[in-house]
Coordinates of C-alpha atoms in Angstrom, one line a residue:
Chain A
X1 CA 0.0 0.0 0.0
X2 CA 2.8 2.1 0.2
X3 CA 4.0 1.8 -2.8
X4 CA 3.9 4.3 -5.9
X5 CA 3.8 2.6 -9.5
X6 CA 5.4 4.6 -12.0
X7 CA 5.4 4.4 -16.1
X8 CA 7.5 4.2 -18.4
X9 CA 10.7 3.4 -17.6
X10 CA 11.9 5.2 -20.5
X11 CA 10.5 7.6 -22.8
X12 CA 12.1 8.8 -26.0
X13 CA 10.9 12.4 -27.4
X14 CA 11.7 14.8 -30.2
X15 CA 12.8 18.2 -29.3
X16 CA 9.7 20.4 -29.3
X17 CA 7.5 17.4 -28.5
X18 CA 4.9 16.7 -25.0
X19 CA 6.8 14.3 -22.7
X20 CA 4.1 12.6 -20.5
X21 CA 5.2 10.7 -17.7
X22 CA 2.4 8.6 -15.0
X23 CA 2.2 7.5 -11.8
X24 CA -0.4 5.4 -9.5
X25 CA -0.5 4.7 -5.7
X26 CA -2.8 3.6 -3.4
X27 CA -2.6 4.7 -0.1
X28 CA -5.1 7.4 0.2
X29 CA -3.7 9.3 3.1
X30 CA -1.1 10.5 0.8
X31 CA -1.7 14.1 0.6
X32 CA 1.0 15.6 -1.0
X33 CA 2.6 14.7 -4.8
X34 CA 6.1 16.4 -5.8
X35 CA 8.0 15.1 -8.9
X36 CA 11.5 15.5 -8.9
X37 CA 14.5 16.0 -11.5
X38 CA 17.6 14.1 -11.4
X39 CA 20.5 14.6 -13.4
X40 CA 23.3 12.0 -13.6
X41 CA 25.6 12.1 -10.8
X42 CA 23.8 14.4 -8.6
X43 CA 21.3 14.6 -5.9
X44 CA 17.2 14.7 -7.1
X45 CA 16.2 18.3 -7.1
X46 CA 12.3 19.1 -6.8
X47 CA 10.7 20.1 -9.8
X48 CA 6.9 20.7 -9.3
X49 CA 4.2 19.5 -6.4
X50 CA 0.9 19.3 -6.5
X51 CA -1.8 18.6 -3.1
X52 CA -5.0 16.7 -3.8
X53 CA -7.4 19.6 -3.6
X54 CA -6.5 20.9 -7.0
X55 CA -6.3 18.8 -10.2
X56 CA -3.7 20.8 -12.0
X57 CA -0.7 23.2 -11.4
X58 CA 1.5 24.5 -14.0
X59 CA 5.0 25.9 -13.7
X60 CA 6.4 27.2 -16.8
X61 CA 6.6 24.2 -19.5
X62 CA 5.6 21.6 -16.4
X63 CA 2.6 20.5 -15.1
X64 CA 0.6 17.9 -13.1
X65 CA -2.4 16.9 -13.8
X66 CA -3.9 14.7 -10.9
X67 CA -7.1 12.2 -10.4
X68 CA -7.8 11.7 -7.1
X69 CA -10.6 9.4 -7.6
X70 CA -8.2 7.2 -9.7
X71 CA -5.2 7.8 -7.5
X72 CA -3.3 8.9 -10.6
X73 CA -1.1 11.8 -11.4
X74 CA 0.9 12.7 -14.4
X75 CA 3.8 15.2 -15.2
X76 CA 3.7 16.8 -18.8
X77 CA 6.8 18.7 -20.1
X78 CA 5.3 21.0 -22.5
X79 CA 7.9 21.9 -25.4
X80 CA 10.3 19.4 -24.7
X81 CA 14.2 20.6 -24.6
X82 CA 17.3 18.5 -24.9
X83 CA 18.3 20.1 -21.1
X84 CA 14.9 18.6 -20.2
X85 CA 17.3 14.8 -20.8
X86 CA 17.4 13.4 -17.4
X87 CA 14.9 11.0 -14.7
X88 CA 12.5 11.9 -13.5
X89 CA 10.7 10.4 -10.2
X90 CA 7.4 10.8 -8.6
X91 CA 7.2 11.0 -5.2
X92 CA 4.3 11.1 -2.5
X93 CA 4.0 11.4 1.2
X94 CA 1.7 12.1 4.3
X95 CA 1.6 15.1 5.7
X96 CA 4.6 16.8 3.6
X97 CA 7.9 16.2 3.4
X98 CA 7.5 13.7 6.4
X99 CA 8.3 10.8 4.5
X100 CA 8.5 10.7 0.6
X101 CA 7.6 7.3 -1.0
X102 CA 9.5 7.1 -4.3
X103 CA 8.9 6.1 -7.6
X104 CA 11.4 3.8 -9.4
X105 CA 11.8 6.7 -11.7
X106 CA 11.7 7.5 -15.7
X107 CA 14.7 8.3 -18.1
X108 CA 13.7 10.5 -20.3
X109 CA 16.1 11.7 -23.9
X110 CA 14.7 14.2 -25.8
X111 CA 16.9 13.9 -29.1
X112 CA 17.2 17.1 -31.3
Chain B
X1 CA 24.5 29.3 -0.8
X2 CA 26.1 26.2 -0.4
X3 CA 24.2 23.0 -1.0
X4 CA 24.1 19.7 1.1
X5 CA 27.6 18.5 0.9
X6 CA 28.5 15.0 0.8
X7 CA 32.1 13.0 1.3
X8 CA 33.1 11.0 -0.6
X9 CA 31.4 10.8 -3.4
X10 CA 32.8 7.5 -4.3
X11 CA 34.2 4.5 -2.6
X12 CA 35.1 0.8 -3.9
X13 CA 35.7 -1.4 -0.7
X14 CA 35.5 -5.3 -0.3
X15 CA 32.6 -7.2 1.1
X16 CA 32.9 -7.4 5.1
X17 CA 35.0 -3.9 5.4
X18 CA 34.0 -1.0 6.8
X19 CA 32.6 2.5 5.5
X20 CA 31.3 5.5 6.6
X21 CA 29.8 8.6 4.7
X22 CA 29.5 12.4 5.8
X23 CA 27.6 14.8 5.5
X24 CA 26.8 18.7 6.0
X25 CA 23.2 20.0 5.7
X26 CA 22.5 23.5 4.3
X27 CA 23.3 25.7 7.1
X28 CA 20.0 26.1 9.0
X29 CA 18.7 23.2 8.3
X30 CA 17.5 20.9 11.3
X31 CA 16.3 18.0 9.7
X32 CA 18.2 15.4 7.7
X33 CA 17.3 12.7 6.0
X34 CA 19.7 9.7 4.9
X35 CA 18.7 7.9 2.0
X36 CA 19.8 4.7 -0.7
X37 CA 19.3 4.8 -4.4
X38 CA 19.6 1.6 -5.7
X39 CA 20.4 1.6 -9.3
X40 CA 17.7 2.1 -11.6
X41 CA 15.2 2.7 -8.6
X42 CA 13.8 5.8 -6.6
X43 CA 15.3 6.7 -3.1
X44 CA 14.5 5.2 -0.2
X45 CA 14.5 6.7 3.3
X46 CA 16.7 4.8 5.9
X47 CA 16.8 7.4 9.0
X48 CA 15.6 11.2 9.9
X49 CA 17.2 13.2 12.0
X50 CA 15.4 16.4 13.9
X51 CA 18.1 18.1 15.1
X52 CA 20.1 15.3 17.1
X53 CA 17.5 13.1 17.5
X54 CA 16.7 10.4 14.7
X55 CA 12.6 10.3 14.7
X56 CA 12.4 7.7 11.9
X57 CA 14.9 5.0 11.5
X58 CA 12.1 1.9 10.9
X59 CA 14.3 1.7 7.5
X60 CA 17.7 1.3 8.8
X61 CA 19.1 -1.7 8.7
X62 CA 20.7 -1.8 12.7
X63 CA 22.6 -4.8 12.5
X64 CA 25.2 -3.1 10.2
X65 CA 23.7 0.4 9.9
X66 CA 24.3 3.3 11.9
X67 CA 23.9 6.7 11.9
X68 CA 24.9 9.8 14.1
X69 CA 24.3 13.5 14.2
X70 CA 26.2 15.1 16.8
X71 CA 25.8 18.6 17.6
X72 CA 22.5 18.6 15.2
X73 CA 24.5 19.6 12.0
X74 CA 27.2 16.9 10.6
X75 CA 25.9 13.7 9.9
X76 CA 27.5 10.0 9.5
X77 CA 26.2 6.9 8.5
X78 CA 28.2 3.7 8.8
X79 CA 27.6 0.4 7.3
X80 CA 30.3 -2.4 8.9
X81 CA 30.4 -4.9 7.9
X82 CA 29.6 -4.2 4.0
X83 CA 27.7 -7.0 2.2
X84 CA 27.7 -7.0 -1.9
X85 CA 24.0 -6.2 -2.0
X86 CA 25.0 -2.5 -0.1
X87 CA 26.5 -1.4 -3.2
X88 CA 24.5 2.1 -4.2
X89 CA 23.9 5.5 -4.1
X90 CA 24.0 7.1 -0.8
X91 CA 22.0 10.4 -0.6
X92 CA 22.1 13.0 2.7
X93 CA 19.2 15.5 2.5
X94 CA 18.0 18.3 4.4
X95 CA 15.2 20.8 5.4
X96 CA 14.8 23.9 7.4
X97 CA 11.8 21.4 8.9
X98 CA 8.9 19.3 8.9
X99 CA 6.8 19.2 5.9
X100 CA 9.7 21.5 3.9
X101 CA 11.4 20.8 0.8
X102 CA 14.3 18.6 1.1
X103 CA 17.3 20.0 -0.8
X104 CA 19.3 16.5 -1.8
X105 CA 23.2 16.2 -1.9
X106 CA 25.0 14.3 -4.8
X107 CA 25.1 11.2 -2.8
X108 CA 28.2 8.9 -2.9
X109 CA 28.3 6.2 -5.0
X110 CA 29.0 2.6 -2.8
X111 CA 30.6 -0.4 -4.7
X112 CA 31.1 -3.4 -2.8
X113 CA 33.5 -6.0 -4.4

C-alpha cells in the first residue's frame, strides 16, 4: 500500500514534443505529490508539487495533472528541450515532506 | 549558498569492510534525511534526523547500519560490515523542517566487491 507505481521506464521524445510521464499509488492518506528532477551524478532536485485539492498546477513548461478518484497523477513537459534529458521520479507522502515514497523513476532523452 | 555536501562521493571497498559517509546539511537546516538509491530505482529513506534526534529509523538496517548526528549539523552513516548487495547510491538530504522541501546532496556512489 505504500507503494507508488510509476510508467514508463523510458521515454524517448523529439525536441519540441509533450513528454508525459504517470504515476499510481494507493494509499489514500497520501496528501502531498512532488516530482523531482535528477541529473546523472547528482542529488534529485524538486521540480513541481501538487496537493489533492486541486487537479492541476502548472510551472512554466511543467505540469501535473492529478485524479484523485483514480489515484493517478501525471507530469507533462510542455515543449520538450534536450536540457529537459534526465529521470524523473514521482514521489508522494503524508503530511509533507515527512516521509517521501519514491517512484522507481523514468529516463527520459529528448533527441534534437 | 552552499548545497548539502557529501564525502566522498565515491568509494570501492570489499565485502565485510568498513565504510562511513559524511555529510553537512544546508546551514540552517534541522532535519536530515539519509537515504539509498539503488540503481535504476527511486530513493528510499533509511533514517531522519530532527536536530540530534533520529525520529524515523524503521528503515535502517541496525545490525550493520548506523547513523549519528552530533551537535545537530554533521551527519554520518556507517555500514560495517559491507555485504555486496549494499553497493549504491548514498543520498544525505536536508530541510529547514517538517513538511519543507528537502534539498538533496549528490550522494556517494558505494561499490562493494
Amino acid at each position: 500500500q505504500q507503494q507508488v507505481k510509476q510508467s514508463p521506464q523510458s521515454l524517448i521524445v523529439q525536441k519540441g514534443g509533450i513528454s508525459i510521464i504517470n504515476c499510481a499509488y494507493e494509499n489514500t492518506a497520501f496528501d502531498y505529490f512532488p516530482w523531482y528532477q535528477q541529473f546523472p551524478g547528482k542529488g534529485p532536485a524538486l521540480l513541481i508539487a501538487i496537493r489533492p485539492d486541486v487537479s492541476e498546477k502548472k510551472e512554466g513548461r511543467f505540469t501535473i495533472s492529478f485524479n484523485k478518484s483514480a489515484k493517478q497523477f501525471s507530469l507533462h513537459i510542455m515543449d520538450s528541450q534536450p536540457g529537459d534529458s534526465a529521470t524523473y521520479f514521482c514521489a508522494a507522502s503524508v503530511g509533507g515532506y515527512n516521509k517521501l515514497i519514491f517512484g522507481a523513476g523514468t529516463r527520459l532523452a529528448v533527441h534534437p | 549558498e552552499a548545497g548539502v555536501v557529501q564525502s566522498p562521493r565515491y568509494k570501492i571497498i570489499e565485502k565485510k569492510q568498513p565504510v562511513a559517509f559524511w555529510c553537512n546539511p544546508i546551514s540552517g537546516h534541522n532535519t536530515l534525511y539519509w537515504y539509498r538509491q539503488n540503481l535504476g530505482q527511486g530513493p528510499e529513506l533509511l533514517i531522519r534526523y530532527e536536530n540530534e534526534e533520529a525520529v524515523d529509523d524503521s528503515q535502517l538496517p541496525k545490525d550493520r547500519f548506523s547513523a549519528e548526528r552530533l551537535k545537530g549539523v554533521d551527519s554520518t552513516l556507517k555500514i560495517q560490515p559491507a555485504e555486496l548487495g549494499d553497493s549504491a547510491v548514498y543520498l544525505c538530504a536536508s530541510s529547514g523542517g517538517f513538511g519543507e522541501t528537502q534539498y538533496f546532496g549528490p550522494g556517494t556512489r558505494l561499490l562493494v566487491l
